[in-house]
Every structure is written in structure tokens, then in C-alpha cells.
PDB file of C-alpha atoms in Angstrom:
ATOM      1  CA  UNK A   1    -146.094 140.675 -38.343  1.00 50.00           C
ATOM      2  CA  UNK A   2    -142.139 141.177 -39.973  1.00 48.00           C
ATOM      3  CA  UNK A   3    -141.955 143.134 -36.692  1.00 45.00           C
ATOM      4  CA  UNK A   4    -142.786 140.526 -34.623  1.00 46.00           C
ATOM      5  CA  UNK A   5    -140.863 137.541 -36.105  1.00 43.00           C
ATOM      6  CA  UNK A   6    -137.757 140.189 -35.973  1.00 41.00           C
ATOM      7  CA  UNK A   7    -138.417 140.678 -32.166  1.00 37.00           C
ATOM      8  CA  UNK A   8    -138.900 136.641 -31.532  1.00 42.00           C
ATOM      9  CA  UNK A   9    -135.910 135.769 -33.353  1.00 40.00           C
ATOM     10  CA  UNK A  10    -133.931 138.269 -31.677  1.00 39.00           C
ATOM     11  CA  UNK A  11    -134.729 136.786 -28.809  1.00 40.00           C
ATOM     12  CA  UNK A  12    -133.917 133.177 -29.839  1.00 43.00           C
ATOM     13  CA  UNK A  13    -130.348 134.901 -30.549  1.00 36.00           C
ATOM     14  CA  UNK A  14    -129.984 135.927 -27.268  1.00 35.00           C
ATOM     15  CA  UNK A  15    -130.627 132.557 -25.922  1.00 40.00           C
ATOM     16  CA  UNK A  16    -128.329 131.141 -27.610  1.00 40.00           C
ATOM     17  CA  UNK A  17    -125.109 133.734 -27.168  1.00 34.00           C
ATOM     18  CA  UNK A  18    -125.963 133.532 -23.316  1.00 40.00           C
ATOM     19  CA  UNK A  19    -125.647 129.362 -23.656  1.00 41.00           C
ATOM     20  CA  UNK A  20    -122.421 129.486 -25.349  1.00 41.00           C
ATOM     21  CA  UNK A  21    -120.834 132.014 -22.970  1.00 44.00           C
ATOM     22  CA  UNK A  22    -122.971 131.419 -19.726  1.00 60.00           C
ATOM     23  CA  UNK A  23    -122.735 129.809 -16.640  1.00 85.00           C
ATOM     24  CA  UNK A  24    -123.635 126.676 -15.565  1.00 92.00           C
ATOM     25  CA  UNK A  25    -125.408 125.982 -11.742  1.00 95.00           C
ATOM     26  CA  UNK A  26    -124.448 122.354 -10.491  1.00 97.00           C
ATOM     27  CA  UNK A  27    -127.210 121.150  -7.344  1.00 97.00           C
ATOM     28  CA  UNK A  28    -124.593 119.430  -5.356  1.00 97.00           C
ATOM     29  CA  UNK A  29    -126.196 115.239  -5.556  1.00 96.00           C
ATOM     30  CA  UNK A  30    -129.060 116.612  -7.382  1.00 96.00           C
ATOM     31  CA  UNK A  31    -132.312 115.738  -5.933  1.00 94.00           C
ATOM     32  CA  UNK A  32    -130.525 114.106  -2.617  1.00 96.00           C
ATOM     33  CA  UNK A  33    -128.783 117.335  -2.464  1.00 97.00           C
ATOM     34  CA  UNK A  34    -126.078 118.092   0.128  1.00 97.00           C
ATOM     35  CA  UNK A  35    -126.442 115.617   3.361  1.00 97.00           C
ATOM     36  CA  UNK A  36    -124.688 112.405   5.250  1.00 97.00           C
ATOM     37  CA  UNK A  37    -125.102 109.667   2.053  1.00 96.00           C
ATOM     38  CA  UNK A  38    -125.938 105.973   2.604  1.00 92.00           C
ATOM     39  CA  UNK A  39    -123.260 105.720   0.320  1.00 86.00           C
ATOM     40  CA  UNK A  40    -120.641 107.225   2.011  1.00 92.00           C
ATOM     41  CA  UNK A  41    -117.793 109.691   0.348  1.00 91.00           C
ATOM     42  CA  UNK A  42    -117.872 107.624  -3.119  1.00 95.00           C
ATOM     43  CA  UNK A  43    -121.655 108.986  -3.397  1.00 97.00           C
ATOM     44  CA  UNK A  44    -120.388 113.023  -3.960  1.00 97.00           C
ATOM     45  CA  UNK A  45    -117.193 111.532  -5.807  1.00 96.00           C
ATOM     46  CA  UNK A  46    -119.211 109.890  -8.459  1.00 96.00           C
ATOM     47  CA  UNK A  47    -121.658 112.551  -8.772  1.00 97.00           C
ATOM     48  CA  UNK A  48    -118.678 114.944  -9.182  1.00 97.00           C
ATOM     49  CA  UNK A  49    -117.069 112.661 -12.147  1.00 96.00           C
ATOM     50  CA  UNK A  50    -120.406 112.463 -13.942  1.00 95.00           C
ATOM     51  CA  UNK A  51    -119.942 116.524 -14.048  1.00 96.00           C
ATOM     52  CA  UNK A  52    -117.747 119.265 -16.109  1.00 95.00           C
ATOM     53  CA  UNK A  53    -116.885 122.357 -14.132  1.00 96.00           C
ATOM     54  CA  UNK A  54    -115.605 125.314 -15.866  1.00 96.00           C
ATOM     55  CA  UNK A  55    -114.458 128.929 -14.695  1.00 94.00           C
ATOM     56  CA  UNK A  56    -117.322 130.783 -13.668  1.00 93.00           C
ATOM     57  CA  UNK A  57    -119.800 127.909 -13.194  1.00 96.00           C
ATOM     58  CA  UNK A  58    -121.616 127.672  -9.349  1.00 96.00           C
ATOM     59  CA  UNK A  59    -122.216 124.965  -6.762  1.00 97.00           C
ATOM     60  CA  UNK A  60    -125.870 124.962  -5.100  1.00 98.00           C
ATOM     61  CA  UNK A  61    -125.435 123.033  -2.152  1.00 98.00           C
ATOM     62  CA  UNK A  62    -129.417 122.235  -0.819  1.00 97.00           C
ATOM     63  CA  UNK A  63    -129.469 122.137   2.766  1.00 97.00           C
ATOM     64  CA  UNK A  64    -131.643 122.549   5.914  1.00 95.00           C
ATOM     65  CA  UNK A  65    -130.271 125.277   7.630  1.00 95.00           C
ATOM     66  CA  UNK A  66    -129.180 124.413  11.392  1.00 92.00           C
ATOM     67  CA  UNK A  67    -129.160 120.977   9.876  1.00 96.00           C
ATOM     68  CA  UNK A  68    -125.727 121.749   7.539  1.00 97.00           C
ATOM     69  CA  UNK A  69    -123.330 123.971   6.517  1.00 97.00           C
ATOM     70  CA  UNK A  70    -120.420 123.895   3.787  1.00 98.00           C
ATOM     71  CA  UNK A  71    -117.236 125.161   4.132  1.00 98.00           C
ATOM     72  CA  UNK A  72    -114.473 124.889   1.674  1.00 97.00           C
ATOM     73  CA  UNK A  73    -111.577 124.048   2.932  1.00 97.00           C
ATOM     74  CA  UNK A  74    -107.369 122.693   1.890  1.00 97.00           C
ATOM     75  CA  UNK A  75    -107.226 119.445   0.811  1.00 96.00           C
ATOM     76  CA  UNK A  76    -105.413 118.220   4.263  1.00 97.00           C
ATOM     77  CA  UNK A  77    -108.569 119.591   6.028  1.00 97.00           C
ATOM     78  CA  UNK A  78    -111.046 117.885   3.281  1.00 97.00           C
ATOM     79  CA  UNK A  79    -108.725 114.345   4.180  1.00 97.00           C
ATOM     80  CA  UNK A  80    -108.851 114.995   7.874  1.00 96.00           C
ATOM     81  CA  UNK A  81    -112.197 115.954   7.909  1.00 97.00           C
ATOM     82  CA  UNK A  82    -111.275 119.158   9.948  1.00 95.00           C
ATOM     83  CA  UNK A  83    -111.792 122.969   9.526  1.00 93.00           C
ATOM     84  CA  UNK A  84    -107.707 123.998  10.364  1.00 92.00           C
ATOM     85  CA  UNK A  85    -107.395 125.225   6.679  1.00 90.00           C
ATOM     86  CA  UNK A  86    -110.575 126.790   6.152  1.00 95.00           C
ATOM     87  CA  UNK A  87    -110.399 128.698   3.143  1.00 95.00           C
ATOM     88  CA  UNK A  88    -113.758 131.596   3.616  1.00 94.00           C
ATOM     89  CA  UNK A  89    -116.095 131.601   6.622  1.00 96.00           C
ATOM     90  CA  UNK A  90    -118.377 128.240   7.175  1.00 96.00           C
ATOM     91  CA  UNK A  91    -121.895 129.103   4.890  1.00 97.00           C
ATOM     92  CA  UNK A  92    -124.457 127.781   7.527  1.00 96.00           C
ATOM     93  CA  UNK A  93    -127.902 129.369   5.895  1.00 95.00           C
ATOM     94  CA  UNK A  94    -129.278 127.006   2.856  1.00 93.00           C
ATOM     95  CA  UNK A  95    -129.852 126.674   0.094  1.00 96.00           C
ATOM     96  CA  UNK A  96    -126.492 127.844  -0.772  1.00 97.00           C
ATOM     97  CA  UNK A  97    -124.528 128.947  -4.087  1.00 96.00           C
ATOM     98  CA  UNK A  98    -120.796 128.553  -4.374  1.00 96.00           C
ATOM     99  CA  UNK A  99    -118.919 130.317  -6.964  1.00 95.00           C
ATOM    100  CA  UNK A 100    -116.196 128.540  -9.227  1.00 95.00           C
ATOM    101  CA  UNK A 101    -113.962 131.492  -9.560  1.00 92.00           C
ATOM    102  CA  UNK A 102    -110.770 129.796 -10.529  1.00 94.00           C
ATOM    103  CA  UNK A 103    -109.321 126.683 -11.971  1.00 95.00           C
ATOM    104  CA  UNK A 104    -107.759 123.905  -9.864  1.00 96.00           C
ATOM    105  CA  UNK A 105    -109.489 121.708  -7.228  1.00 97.00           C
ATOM    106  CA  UNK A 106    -112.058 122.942  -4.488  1.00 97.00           C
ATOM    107  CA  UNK A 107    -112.437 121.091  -1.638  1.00 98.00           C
ATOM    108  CA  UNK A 108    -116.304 121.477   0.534  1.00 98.00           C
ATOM    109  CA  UNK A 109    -117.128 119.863   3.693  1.00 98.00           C
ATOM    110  CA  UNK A 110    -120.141 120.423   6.018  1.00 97.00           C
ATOM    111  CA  UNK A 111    -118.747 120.522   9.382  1.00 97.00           C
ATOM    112  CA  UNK A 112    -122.086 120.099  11.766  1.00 96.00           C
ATOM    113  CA  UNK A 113    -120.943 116.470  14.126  1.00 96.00           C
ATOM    114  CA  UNK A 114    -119.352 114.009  12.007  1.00 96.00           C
ATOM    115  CA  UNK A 115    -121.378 114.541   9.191  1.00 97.00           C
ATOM    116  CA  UNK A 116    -117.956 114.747   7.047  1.00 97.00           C
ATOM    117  CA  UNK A 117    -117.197 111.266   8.514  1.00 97.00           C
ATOM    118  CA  UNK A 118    -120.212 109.913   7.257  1.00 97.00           C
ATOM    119  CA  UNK A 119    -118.835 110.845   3.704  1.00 97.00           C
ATOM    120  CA  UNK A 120    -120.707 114.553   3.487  1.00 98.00           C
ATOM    121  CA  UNK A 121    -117.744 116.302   2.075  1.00 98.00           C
ATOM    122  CA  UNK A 122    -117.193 116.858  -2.169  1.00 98.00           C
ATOM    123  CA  UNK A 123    -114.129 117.879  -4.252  1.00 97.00           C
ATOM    124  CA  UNK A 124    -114.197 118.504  -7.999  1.00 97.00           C
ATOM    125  CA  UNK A 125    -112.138 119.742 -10.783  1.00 97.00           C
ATOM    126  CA  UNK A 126    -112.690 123.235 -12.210  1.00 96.00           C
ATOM    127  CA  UNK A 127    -111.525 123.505 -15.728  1.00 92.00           C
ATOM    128  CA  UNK A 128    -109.370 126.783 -17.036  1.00 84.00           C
ATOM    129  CA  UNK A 129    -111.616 127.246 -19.472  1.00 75.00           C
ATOM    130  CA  UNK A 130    -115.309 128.822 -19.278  1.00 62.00           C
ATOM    131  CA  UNK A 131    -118.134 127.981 -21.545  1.00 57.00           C
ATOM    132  CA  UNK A 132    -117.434 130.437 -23.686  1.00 50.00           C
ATOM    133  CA  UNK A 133    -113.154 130.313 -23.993  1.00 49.00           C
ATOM    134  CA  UNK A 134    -109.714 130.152 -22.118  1.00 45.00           C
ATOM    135  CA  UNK A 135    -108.806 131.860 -19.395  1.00 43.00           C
ATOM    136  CA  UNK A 136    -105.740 131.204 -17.624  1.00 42.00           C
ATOM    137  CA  UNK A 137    -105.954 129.731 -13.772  1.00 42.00           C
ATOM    138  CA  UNK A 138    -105.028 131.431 -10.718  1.00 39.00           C
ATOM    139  CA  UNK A 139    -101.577 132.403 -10.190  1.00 37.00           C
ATOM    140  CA  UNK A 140    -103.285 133.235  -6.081  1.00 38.00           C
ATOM    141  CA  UNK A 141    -103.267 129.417  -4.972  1.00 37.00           C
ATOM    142  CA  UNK A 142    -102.744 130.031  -1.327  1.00 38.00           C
ATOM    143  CA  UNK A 143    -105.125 131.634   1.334  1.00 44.00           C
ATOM    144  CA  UNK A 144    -104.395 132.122   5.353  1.00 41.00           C
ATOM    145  CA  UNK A 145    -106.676 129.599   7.375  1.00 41.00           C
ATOM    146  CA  UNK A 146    -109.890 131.380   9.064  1.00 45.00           C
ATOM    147  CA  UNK A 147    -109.497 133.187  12.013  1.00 42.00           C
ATOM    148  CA  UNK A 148    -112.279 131.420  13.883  1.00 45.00           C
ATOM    149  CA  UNK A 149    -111.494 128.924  16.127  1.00 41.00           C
ATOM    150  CA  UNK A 150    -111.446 125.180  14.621  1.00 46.00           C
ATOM    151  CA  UNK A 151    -113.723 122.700  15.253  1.00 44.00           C
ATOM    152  CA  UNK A 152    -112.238 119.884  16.315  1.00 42.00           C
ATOM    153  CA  UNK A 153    -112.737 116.190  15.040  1.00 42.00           C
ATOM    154  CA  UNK A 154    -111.749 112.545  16.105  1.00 43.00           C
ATOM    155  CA  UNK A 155    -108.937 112.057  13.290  1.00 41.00           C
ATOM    156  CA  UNK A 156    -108.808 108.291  13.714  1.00 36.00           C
ATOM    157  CA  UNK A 157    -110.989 107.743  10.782  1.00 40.00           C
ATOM    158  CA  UNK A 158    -108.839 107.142   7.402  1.00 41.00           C
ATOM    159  CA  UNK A 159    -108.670 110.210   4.606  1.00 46.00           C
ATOM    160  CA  UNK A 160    -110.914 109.943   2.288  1.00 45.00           C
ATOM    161  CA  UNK A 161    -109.028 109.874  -1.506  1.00 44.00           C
ATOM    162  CA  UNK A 162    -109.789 113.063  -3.189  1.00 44.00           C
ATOM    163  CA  UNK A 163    -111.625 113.229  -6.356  1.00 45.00           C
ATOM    164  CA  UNK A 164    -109.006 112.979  -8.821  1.00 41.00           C
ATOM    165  CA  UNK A 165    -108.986 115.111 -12.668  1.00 43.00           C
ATOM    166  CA  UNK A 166    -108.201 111.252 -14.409  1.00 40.00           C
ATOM    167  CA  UNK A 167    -111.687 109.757 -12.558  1.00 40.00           C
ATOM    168  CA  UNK A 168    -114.161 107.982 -14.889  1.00 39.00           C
ATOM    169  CA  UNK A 169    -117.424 108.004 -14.600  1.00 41.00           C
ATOM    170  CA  UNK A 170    -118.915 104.658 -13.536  1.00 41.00           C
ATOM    171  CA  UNK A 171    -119.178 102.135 -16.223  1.00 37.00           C
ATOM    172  CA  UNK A 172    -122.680 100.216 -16.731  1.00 42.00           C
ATOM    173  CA  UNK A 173    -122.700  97.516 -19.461  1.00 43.00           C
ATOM    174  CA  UNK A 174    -119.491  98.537 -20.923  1.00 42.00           C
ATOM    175  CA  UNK A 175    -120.771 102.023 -21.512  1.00 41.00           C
ATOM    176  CA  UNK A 176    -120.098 105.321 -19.979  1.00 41.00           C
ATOM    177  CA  UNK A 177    -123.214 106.888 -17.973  1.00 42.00           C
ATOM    178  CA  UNK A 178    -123.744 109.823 -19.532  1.00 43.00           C
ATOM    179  CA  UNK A 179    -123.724 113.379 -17.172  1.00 44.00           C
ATOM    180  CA  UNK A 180    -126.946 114.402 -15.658  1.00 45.00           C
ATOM    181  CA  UNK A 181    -128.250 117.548 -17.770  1.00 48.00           C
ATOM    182  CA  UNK A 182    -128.244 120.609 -15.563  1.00 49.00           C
ATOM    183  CA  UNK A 183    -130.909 122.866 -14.544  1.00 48.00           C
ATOM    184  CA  UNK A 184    -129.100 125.889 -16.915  1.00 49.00           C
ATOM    185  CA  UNK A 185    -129.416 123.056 -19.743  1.00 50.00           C
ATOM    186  CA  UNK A 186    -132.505 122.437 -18.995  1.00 49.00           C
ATOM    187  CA  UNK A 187    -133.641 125.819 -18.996  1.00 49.00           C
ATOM    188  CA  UNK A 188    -132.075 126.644 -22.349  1.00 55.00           C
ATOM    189  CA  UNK A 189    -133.700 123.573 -24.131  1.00 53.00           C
ATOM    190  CA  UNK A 190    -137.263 124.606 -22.641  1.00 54.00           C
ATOM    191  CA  UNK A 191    -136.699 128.446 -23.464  1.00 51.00           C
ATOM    192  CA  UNK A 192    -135.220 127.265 -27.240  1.00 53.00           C
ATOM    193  CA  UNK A 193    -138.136 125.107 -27.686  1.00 53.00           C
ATOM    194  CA  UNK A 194    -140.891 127.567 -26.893  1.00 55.00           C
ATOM    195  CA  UNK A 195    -139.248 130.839 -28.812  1.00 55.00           C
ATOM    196  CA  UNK A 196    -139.004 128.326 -31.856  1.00 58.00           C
ATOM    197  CA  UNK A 197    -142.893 127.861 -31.265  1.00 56.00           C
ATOM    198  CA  UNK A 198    -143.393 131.270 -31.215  1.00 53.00           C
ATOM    199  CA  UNK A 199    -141.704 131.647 -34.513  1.00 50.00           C
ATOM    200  CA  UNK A 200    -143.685 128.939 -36.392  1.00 56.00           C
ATOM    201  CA  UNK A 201    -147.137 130.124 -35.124  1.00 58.00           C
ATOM    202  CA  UNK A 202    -146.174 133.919 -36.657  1.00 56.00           C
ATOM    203  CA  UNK A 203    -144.675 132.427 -39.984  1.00 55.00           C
ATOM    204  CA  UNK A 204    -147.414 130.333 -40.337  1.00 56.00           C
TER     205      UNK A 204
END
């Protein structure tokens, strides 16, 4: 039985040195995932500010394929709603998972019509520092555009203000809304919870 209580907690410690240094997975407007919003651009920009991204974290963005695509992009081309500055080719196969490789702002659009128009385009804020300690942002802040020929948009529509680090989230009742839990968190708690189970039905 020693054995076994050895081999459980061993794996509770495990758990928990992979939740201090892992990564988190965001799903891009959780359950609405990434589409046109009735809300417009604000609808990504809030759910951005009720998030913390850090070095190393990923983006799911959950999409129909043929139906969306994402492309990250400068942040003239995330204003203008245009791919001139693509940074990367356009993803156009979904579900798909972004990696937050270095600090500094990302900018995504989808460019299928004038789905970015209709406020289908997210920035956020990656922090310098992972989960698990510093590391210092990219000195490489500038990419050439993608070769591909750019797809063209009616510009007349007014920039959309990008998603800046000072944002708050939304205040309701003179409190802060608190950030949705993420699937990783949500993962840990359920995989903590049942190892500790474990434990008490071998001690006991």
C-alpha cells in the first residue's frame, strides 16, 4: 500500500510542477468562439481584457473551415482590416492553435468577405513573463509582409482602436468581472481533485 500512496503522490507532484511552469490554451470568445460578433470589435476586445497572456501560452481559434480563417497580421493591417502586412501564411483549416512565442502585441484577423468589418479581428497583450518566470521579449520585432498576393478590402470603414495593455475589464456593480477560468485550469483543478481522492481512499 506505502507503494502505492508513493506512486499517487508522485503523481499529484507532477501536476502541480507542470501548473506552475505550463502553458495555458485561451479558446478565442470561448463558447462563441472565433466568428462575425453581434457585438462588433468590442466583443474580442473585452474578452481579451478579461484574459492574461504570458510567453508560451496558445490561442485556439474555433472555426468552420471554408467558413474562416485567421491570419495575424501588423497593427496597420489589423486597423485597416487588410492582409498588406501579413505576418505568416493565412491558417484557413479549424479548429486552429496559435502560439504566443514572444512578448508584445499580436494582432489576428479572419480575412474571408468583410468578416473583419463586422468586428471578427482580436489583439491582446502577451506578457514577458511565462507561468513559470521571466524571460526577456523579442529583440526580432519586424517580419517582411507575405508573399501572397493581398486581399483587398473597402478601407472606408474607420480603424478599429487596438486592444490596449492599460484596458480594464468591464465593471458590473462597482466590481471587476473576474477572468473566465481556462480549459488548462480547469483541467488541473479536475486532475488535483481526483489524485487527492485517490490518496484518501489508500490512506484510509
Amino acid at each position: 500500500m506505502g507503494r502505492g500512496v508513493g506512486l499517487v503522490l508522485g503523481l499529484i507532484a507532477v501536476v502541480f510542477v507542470h501548473h506552475a511552469t505550463g502553458e495555458t490554451v485561451h479558446v478565442v470568445g470561448n463558447s462563441d468562439g472565433w466568428t462575425v460578433p453581434q457585438g462588433g470589435a468590442a466583443f474580442y476586445s473585452d474578452w481579451a481584457a478579461r484574459n492574461n497572456f504570458f510567453i508560451r501560452d496558445s490561442l485556439t481559434f474555433n472555426f468552420e473551415t471554408n467558413m474562416h480563417d485567421v491570419l495575424k497580421v501588423t497593427k496597420e493591417s489589423f486597423d485597416a482590416c487588410n492582409s498588406n502586412n501579413a505576418i505568416g501564411n493565412v491558417i484557413t483549416t479549424g479548429p486552429a492553435t496559435v502560439k504566443l512565442d514572444t512578448a508584445g502585441v499580436h494582432y489576428f484577423i479572419c480575412t474571408v468577405g468583410r468578416h473583419c468589418f463586422g468586428g471578427q479581428k482580436l489583439s491582446v497583450t502577451v506578457s514577458a513573463n511565462t507561468h513559470g518566470g521571466a524571460i526577456p521579449p523579442s529583440t526580432n520585432t519586424s517580419r517582411p509582409p507575405a508573399a501572397n498576393t493581398p486581399i483587398s478590402h473597402d478601407n472606408a470603414c474607420a480603424p478599429t482602436p487596438a486592444n490596449s495593455p492599460s484596458s480594464s475589464p468591464p465593471i458590473h456593480g462597482g466590481t471587476p468581472s473576474a477572468p473566465a477560468p481556462s480549459s488548462s485550469t480547469v483541467l488541473m483543478a479536475t486532475l488535483y481533485v481526483t489524485l487527492s481522492a485517490l490518496v484518501m481512499s489508500l490512506l484510509f
